[in-house]
Coordinates of C-alpha atoms (C1' of nucleotides) in Angstrom, one line a residue:
Chain A
M10 CA 0.0 0.0 0.0
T11 CA 2.7 2.5 -0.9
G12 CA 0.2 4.2 -3.1
G13 CA -1.3 6.1 -0.2
Y14 CA 2.1 7.3 0.8
L15 CA 3.0 8.3 -2.7
K16 CA -0.2 10.3 -3.2
G17 CA 0.4 12.1 0.1
R18 CA 4.0 13.0 -0.9
I19 CA 2.8 14.4 -4.2
R20 CA 0.2 16.4 -2.5
R21 CA 2.7 17.8 0.0
E22 CA 5.0 18.8 -2.9
D23 CA 2.0 20.4 -4.6
I24 CA 1.2 22.4 -1.5
I25 CA 4.8 23.6 -1.2
T26 CA 5.0 24.7 -4.8
T27 CA 1.8 26.6 -4.5
A28 CA 2.9 28.3 -1.3
V29 CA 6.0 29.5 -3.0
A30 CA 3.8 31.2 -5.6
V31 CA 1.5 32.8 -3.1
Y32 CA 4.4 34.0 -0.9
A33 CA 5.8 35.7 -3.9
E34 CA 2.6 37.6 -4.4
A35 CA 1.8 38.5 -0.9
G36 CA 4.8 37.8 1.3
Y37 CA 4.5 35.3 4.2
H38 CA 2.5 37.3 6.6
G39 CA 0.2 38.5 3.8
S40 CA -0.5 35.0 2.6
S41 CA -3.4 32.9 3.9
L42 CA -3.7 29.2 4.2
R43 CA -7.1 29.5 2.7
E44 CA -5.7 31.0 -0.5
I45 CA -3.0 28.4 -0.8
A46 CA -5.5 25.6 -0.2
R47 CA -7.9 27.1 -2.7
R48 CA -5.3 26.9 -5.5
V49 CA -4.4 23.4 -4.6
G50 CA -8.0 22.4 -4.7
I51 CA -8.6 21.5 -1.0
T52 CA -9.9 23.4 2.0
H53 CA -7.6 25.2 4.4
A54 CA -8.4 22.6 7.0
G55 CA -7.3 19.9 4.6
L56 CA -4.0 21.8 4.1
L57 CA -3.6 21.7 7.9
Y58 CA -3.8 17.9 7.7
Y59 CA -0.5 18.0 5.8
F60 CA 1.1 21.0 7.6
P61 CA -0.2 21.4 11.1
T62 CA 0.6 25.2 11.3
K63 CA 1.2 28.1 9.0
E64 CA 4.8 28.2 10.2
S65 CA 5.5 24.5 9.4
L66 CA 4.6 25.2 5.8
L67 CA 7.1 28.0 5.6
A68 CA 9.7 25.7 7.1
A69 CA 9.0 23.2 4.4
V70 CA 9.4 25.9 1.7
L71 CA 12.8 26.9 3.0
E72 CA 13.9 23.3 3.4
R73 CA 13.2 22.7 -0.2
R74 CA 15.1 25.7 -1.3
D75 CA 18.1 24.6 0.8
A76 CA 18.0 21.2 -0.7
E77 CA 17.9 22.6 -4.3
D78 CA 20.7 25.2 -3.5
T79 CA 22.9 22.6 -1.8
E80 CA 22.6 20.3 -4.7
R81 CA 23.2 22.9 -7.4
E82 CA 25.9 25.0 -5.8
R83 CA 27.8 24.0 -2.7
L84 CA 28.6 20.4 -3.7
A85 CA 28.8 20.9 -7.4
V86 CA 31.5 23.7 -7.6
P87 CA 34.3 24.4 -5.1
P88 CA 35.0 28.0 -4.3
G89 CA 37.0 29.8 -7.1
R90 CA 36.6 31.5 -10.4
E91 CA 34.4 28.8 -11.8
A92 CA 32.1 29.2 -8.8
L93 CA 31.7 32.9 -9.6
A94 CA 30.9 32.1 -13.2
H95 CA 28.3 29.7 -12.0
L96 CA 26.8 32.5 -9.9
V97 CA 26.3 34.5 -13.1
A98 CA 24.6 31.5 -14.7
L99 CA 22.4 31.2 -11.6
A100 CA 21.4 34.8 -12.1
E101 CA 20.6 34.2 -15.7
H102 CA 18.4 31.3 -14.7
N103 CA 16.6 33.5 -12.1
V104 CA 15.9 36.2 -14.6
R105 CA 14.0 33.6 -16.6
H106 CA 12.1 32.6 -13.4
P107 CA 11.0 35.8 -11.6
G108 CA 8.8 33.9 -9.2
I109 CA 11.7 32.3 -7.4
V110 CA 13.5 35.6 -7.0
D111 CA 10.3 37.2 -5.8
V112 CA 9.7 34.9 -2.9
Y113 CA 13.1 35.1 -1.4
A114 CA 13.6 38.8 -1.8
R115 CA 10.3 39.3 0.0
L116 CA 11.0 36.7 2.7
A117 CA 14.5 38.0 3.3
A118 CA 13.2 41.5 4.0
E119 CA 10.3 40.3 6.2
A120 CA 12.8 38.0 8.1
V121 CA 15.1 40.8 9.3
A122 CA 12.7 41.0 12.2
A123 CA 14.2 38.9 15.0
D124 CA 10.9 37.2 15.8
H125 CA 10.1 36.2 12.2
P126 CA 9.9 32.4 11.8
A127 CA 12.4 32.5 9.0
H128 CA 14.9 34.8 10.7
D129 CA 17.4 32.2 11.7
Y130 CA 17.2 30.6 8.3
F131 CA 18.2 33.8 6.5
E132 CA 20.9 34.7 9.0
R133 CA 22.5 31.3 8.4
H134 CA 21.8 31.5 4.6
Y135 CA 23.6 34.9 4.4
R136 CA 26.5 33.8 6.5
M137 CA 27.1 30.8 4.3
A138 CA 26.8 32.8 1.1
R139 CA 29.3 35.3 2.3
E140 CA 31.8 32.6 3.3
Y141 CA 31.4 30.9 -0.1
A142 CA 31.9 34.2 -2.0
T143 CA 34.9 35.2 0.2
A144 CA 36.5 31.8 -0.2
S145 CA 36.2 32.2 -3.9
F146 CA 38.0 35.5 -3.9
R147 CA 40.7 34.1 -1.7
V148 CA 41.3 31.3 -4.2
L149 CA 41.6 33.9 -7.0
A150 CA 44.0 36.0 -4.9
A151 CA 46.2 33.1 -4.2
R152 CA 46.5 32.5 -8.0
G153 CA 47.2 36.2 -8.7
E154 CA 43.8 36.5 -10.6
L155 CA 42.4 39.1 -8.2
R156 CA 43.1 42.8 -9.0
A157 CA 45.6 44.4 -6.6
G158 CA 44.1 46.0 -3.5
V159 CA 40.9 44.0 -3.5
D160 CA 40.0 42.6 -0.1
P161 CA 38.4 39.2 -0.5
E162 CA 36.2 39.7 2.6
H163 CA 34.8 43.0 1.4
A164 CA 34.4 41.7 -2.1
G165 CA 32.5 38.6 -0.8
L166 CA 30.1 40.6 1.3
N167 CA 29.5 43.1 -1.5
L168 CA 28.9 40.3 -4.0
V169 CA 26.1 38.8 -1.9
A170 CA 24.6 42.3 -1.1
L171 CA 24.8 43.3 -4.8
M172 CA 22.9 40.2 -5.9
D173 CA 20.1 40.9 -3.4
G174 CA 19.9 44.6 -4.2
L175 CA 19.9 44.1 -8.0
Q176 CA 17.0 41.6 -7.6
V177 CA 14.8 44.1 -5.8
Q178 CA 15.4 46.8 -8.4
W179 CA 14.9 44.3 -11.2
L180 CA 11.7 43.1 -9.7
S181 CA 10.5 46.7 -9.2
D182 CA 11.2 47.6 -12.8
G183 CA 12.5 44.8 -15.0
T184 CA 12.8 47.0 -18.1
A185 CA 15.2 49.5 -16.5
V186 CA 17.7 47.1 -14.9
D187 CA 20.2 44.8 -16.6
L188 CA 20.7 42.4 -13.7
V189 CA 23.0 40.0 -15.3
G190 CA 25.1 42.6 -17.1
A191 CA 25.6 44.6 -13.9
L192 CA 26.6 41.5 -12.0
R193 CA 29.0 40.4 -14.7
F194 CA 30.5 43.9 -14.8
Y195 CA 31.1 43.8 -11.0
L196 CA 32.8 40.5 -11.1
Q197 CA 34.9 41.0 -14.2
D198 CA 36.1 44.4 -12.8
L199 CA 37.6 42.6 -9.8
L200 CA 39.5 40.0 -11.8
T201 CA 42.7 40.1 -13.9
V202 CA 41.6 37.2 -16.0
P203 CA 38.4 36.6 -18.1
L204 CA 35.5 35.5 -15.8
D205 CA 34.4 32.9 -18.3
Chain B
M18 CA -8.1 80.0 16.5
T19 CA -5.0 78.6 14.9
G20 CA -4.5 76.5 18.0
G21 CA -6.9 73.9 16.7
Y22 CA -5.0 73.6 13.5
L23 CA -1.7 73.4 15.2
K24 CA -2.8 70.6 17.5
G25 CA -4.1 68.7 14.5
R26 CA -0.9 69.1 12.7
I27 CA 1.1 67.9 15.6
R28 CA -1.2 64.9 16.0
R29 CA -0.8 64.1 12.3
E30 CA 3.0 64.2 12.6
D31 CA 2.7 62.0 15.7
I32 CA 0.7 59.4 13.8
I33 CA 3.1 59.4 10.9
T34 CA 6.1 58.9 13.2
T35 CA 4.4 56.1 15.0
A36 CA 3.4 54.5 11.7
V37 CA 7.1 54.4 10.6
A38 CA 7.9 52.5 13.8
V39 CA 5.1 50.0 13.3
Y40 CA 5.9 49.4 9.6
A41 CA 9.5 48.7 10.6
E42 CA 8.3 45.9 12.9
A43 CA 5.6 44.4 10.9
G44 CA 5.8 45.7 7.3
Y45 CA 2.9 47.6 5.8
H46 CA 0.5 44.7 5.2
G47 CA 1.4 43.3 8.6
S48 CA 0.6 46.6 10.4
S49 CA -2.9 47.4 11.7
L50 CA -4.4 50.8 12.2
R51 CA -5.5 49.7 15.6
E52 CA -1.9 49.1 16.7
I53 CA -0.7 52.4 15.4
A54 CA -3.6 54.2 17.0
R55 CA -3.0 52.4 20.3
R56 CA 0.6 53.7 20.5
V57 CA -0.6 57.2 19.7
G58 CA -3.2 57.0 22.4
I59 CA -6.4 57.2 20.3
T60 CA -8.8 54.6 18.8
H61 CA -8.4 53.3 15.3
A62 CA -11.5 55.2 14.3
G63 CA -9.9 58.3 15.6
L64 CA -6.9 57.7 13.4
L65 CA -9.2 57.4 10.4
Y66 CA -10.4 60.9 11.2
Y67 CA -6.9 62.1 10.2
F68 CA -6.1 59.5 7.5
P69 CA -9.3 58.3 5.9
T70 CA -7.7 55.0 4.7
K71 CA -4.8 52.7 5.6
E72 CA -3.3 53.6 2.2
S73 CA -3.5 57.4 2.8
L74 CA -1.3 56.9 5.9
L75 CA 1.3 55.1 3.9
A76 CA 1.3 57.8 1.3
A77 CA 1.9 60.4 4.1
V78 CA 4.9 58.3 5.4
L79 CA 6.5 58.2 1.9
E80 CA 5.9 61.9 1.4
R81 CA 7.7 62.8 4.5
R82 CA 10.6 60.6 3.6
D83 CA 10.7 62.3 0.2
A84 CA 10.7 65.7 1.8
E85 CA 13.6 64.7 4.1
D86 CA 15.6 63.1 1.4
T87 CA 15.2 65.9 -1.1
E88 CA 16.2 68.5 1.5
R89 CA 19.3 66.5 2.6
E90 CA 20.6 65.1 -0.7
R91 CA 19.4 66.3 -4.0
L92 CA 19.5 70.0 -3.4
A93 CA 22.4 70.1 -1.0
V94 CA 25.1 68.3 -3.0
P95 CA 25.4 68.2 -6.8
P96 CA 26.5 64.9 -8.4
G97 CA 30.2 64.2 -8.1
R98 CA 32.8 62.9 -5.7
E99 CA 31.4 64.9 -2.8
A100 CA 28.0 63.4 -3.4
L101 CA 29.4 59.9 -3.0
A102 CA 31.2 60.9 0.2
H103 CA 27.9 62.3 1.5
L104 CA 26.3 58.9 0.7
V105 CA 28.8 57.3 3.0
A106 CA 27.9 59.8 5.7
L107 CA 24.2 59.0 5.2
A108 CA 25.0 55.3 5.6
E109 CA 26.9 56.2 8.9
H110 CA 23.8 58.1 10.0
N111 CA 21.5 55.2 9.1
V112 CA 23.7 52.7 11.0
R113 CA 23.0 54.7 14.1
H114 CA 19.2 54.8 13.4
P115 CA 18.3 51.2 12.4
G116 CA 14.5 52.0 12.5
I117 CA 14.7 54.2 9.4
V118 CA 16.6 51.5 7.5
D119 CA 14.2 48.8 8.6
V120 CA 11.0 50.5 7.2
Y121 CA 12.3 51.2 3.8
A122 CA 14.0 47.9 3.3
R123 CA 10.8 46.1 4.2
L124 CA 8.6 48.5 2.2
A125 CA 10.8 48.2 -0.9
A126 CA 10.6 44.4 -0.9
E127 CA 6.8 44.5 -0.3
A128 CA 6.4 47.0 -3.1
V129 CA 7.9 45.0 -5.9
A130 CA 4.4 43.7 -6.3
A131 CA 2.8 45.8 -9.1
D132 CA -0.4 46.3 -7.1
H133 CA 1.2 47.5 -3.9
P134 CA 0.2 51.0 -3.0
A135 CA 3.9 52.1 -2.7
H136 CA 5.0 50.4 -6.0
D137 CA 5.1 53.6 -8.1
Y138 CA 6.9 55.4 -5.3
F139 CA 9.7 52.9 -5.2
E140 CA 10.0 52.6 -8.9
R141 CA 10.5 56.4 -9.1
H142 CA 12.7 56.4 -6.1
Y143 CA 15.1 53.8 -7.5
R144 CA 15.2 55.5 -10.9
M145 CA 16.2 58.8 -9.4
A146 CA 18.8 57.2 -7.1
R147 CA 20.3 55.4 -10.1
E148 CA 20.5 58.6 -12.2
Y149 CA 22.0 60.6 -9.3
A150 CA 24.7 57.9 -8.7
T151 CA 25.4 57.5 -12.4
A152 CA 25.7 61.2 -12.9
S153 CA 28.2 61.3 -10.0
F154 CA 30.4 58.7 -11.7
R155 CA 30.2 60.6 -15.0
V156 CA 31.5 63.7 -13.3
L157 CA 34.4 61.7 -11.9
A158 CA 35.1 60.2 -15.3
A159 CA 35.3 63.6 -16.9
R160 CA 37.8 64.6 -14.4
G161 CA 39.9 61.5 -14.8
E162 CA 39.1 60.4 -11.2
L163 CA 37.4 57.2 -12.2
R164 CA 39.5 54.1 -12.7
A165 CA 39.9 53.0 -16.3
G166 CA 37.3 50.7 -17.7
V167 CA 34.6 51.5 -15.1
D168 CA 31.2 52.2 -16.8
P169 CA 29.3 54.9 -14.9
E170 CA 26.0 53.4 -15.6
H171 CA 26.9 50.0 -14.2
A172 CA 28.7 51.5 -11.3
G173 CA 25.6 53.7 -10.5
L174 CA 23.2 50.8 -10.6
N175 CA 25.5 48.7 -8.6
L176 CA 26.0 51.4 -6.0
V177 CA 22.3 51.7 -5.3
A178 CA 21.8 47.9 -5.3
L179 CA 24.8 47.5 -3.0
M180 CA 23.4 49.9 -0.4
D181 CA 20.1 48.1 -0.4
G182 CA 21.6 44.6 -0.1
L183 CA 24.0 45.6 2.6
Q184 CA 21.2 47.0 4.6
V185 CA 19.2 43.7 4.5
Q186 CA 22.2 41.7 5.7
W187 CA 23.1 44.3 8.3
L188 CA 19.6 44.3 9.6
S189 CA 19.6 40.5 9.7
D190 CA 22.8 40.3 11.7
G191 CA 24.4 43.6 12.6
T192 CA 27.4 42.0 14.3
A193 CA 28.6 40.2 11.2
V194 CA 28.3 43.0 8.6
D195 CA 30.5 46.1 8.4
L196 CA 28.0 48.2 6.3
V197 CA 29.9 51.4 6.2
G198 CA 33.3 49.8 5.7
A199 CA 32.0 47.7 2.8
L200 CA 30.4 50.7 1.1
R201 CA 33.5 52.7 1.5
F202 CA 35.6 49.9 0.1
Y203 CA 33.4 49.7 -3.0
L204 CA 33.5 53.4 -3.7
Q205 CA 37.2 53.9 -3.0
D206 CA 38.1 50.9 -5.3
L207 CA 36.4 52.7 -8.2
L208 CA 38.3 56.0 -7.8
T209 CA 41.8 57.1 -8.5
V210 CA 41.7 59.8 -5.9
P211 CA 40.8 59.6 -2.1
L212 CA 37.1 59.5 -1.5
D213 CA 37.3 61.9 1.4
Chain C
dC14 C1' -12.0 62.6 18.1
dC15 C1' -15.2 58.4 20.5
dT16 C1' -18.7 54.4 20.8
dA17 C1' -20.6 51.0 18.5
dC18 C1' -21.0 48.4 14.9
dC19 C1' -20.5 45.9 10.0
dG20 C1' -18.8 42.2 6.9
dA21 C1' -14.7 39.8 5.8
dT22 C1' -10.9 37.1 6.9
dC23 C1' -7.6 34.9 9.7
dG24 C1' -5.2 30.4 12.0
dG25 C1' -6.5 26.6 14.3
dT26 C1' -9.6 22.7 16.3
dA27 C1' -13.3 19.0 16.9
dG28 C1' -15.0 15.2 15.1
dG29 C1' -15.6 12.4 11.7
Chain D
dC12 C1' -9.0 14.9 3.7
dC13 C1' -14.2 17.6 4.8
dT14 C1' -17.9 20.3 7.5
dA15 C1' -18.6 23.2 10.9
dC16 C1' -17.1 25.9 14.1
dC17 C1' -14.2 29.1 17.5
dG18 C1' -12.1 33.5 19.1
dA19 C1' -9.5 37.1 17.3
dT20 C1' -8.5 40.7 14.3
dC21 C1' -8.9 43.5 10.3
dG22 C1' -10.3 48.2 7.6
dG23 C1' -14.0 51.0 7.3
dT24 C1' -18.6 53.5 8.5
dA25 C1' -22.6 55.8 11.0
dG26 C1' -23.7 59.0 14.0
dG27 C1' -22.6 61.9 17.2

DNA sequence: CCTACCGATCGGTAGG
DNA sequence: CCTACCGATCGGTAGG
């Protein structure tokens, strides 16, 4: 009777995917379980059968993102020039999928509040992103591929901040902001060798 | 009988100041007129006597910010090296007043949604900020004070994005992020003369 | 500015 | 998974 389990797993994934879309439109606090459930085609009480609280659904959304990110980035490419090039590729991917960008830009801003249920997640997320970026610049510096005077720590922090900030402006007005071009310019300007 | 008008004006300002604080904690959609009114010491119906809708209060908050910014920045310093140095000073000021940073980081993220009441405000705000930054880099370039190969347009967009992104990380975890140092590093690295 | 109220919506629970 | 419900809260209005 694994059929029952399979159906439940598919339904759970369906709910998470729908939640991502609704969070993108309304933020976490602005989203309702009833709206998410309606799009899935069940009642909000039915949704609570799968996720017992609103917060537990948010946790599941963030866990999925972590799983995807870990698979795509951290394990796939060690810190270095290639990792930075991959980051540009990720930005290109995101530009073609605005929904993904939207959710995390909104959640990150909501979660600066210390009592937000996703606060710890984003604090950890940012710390790891900074360390990964900084490590990449250190590798470049050791190979003499980093322009003289560039501090890996500052460059790493600024890279993560830049990606976030570009996303907000690009979401606000996509026609006025060349997200990928600006990111590529920032990175190439720091290197003494071609980025890719 | 201007006393009545004066009292009303003071009360209005009081409501706006309180709204800024509540928006910082809960965002715009997460804030309630009742909570803002409670802190002011009136009922939510009383608040609606001064601001007939929730949205009209948000508009008043943004208008005040515009007035402050215009006075402090646009008119005071023409685009150029000094304008960039002033931007660092503004960041130093903001770091000492986290509440201000908090509201606008939250609102900007909420307002990427096209139907958000502050959407147009932020679209305009970002466009003007980009133009001001870009103009500053153009002035530097004309004087030979911009490092070779630096595109003023990219540098301007990236400066605005960087400030936004740094603010979110700094709000998330103030102990781990040197906002002013990172901003100063970014700017100094683009110039061939001392920033200040 | 207040009291008193409206319809709508929220997250969550009981019981099946 | 659903029906039916709970207490709480929301923005806004009437009438003073």
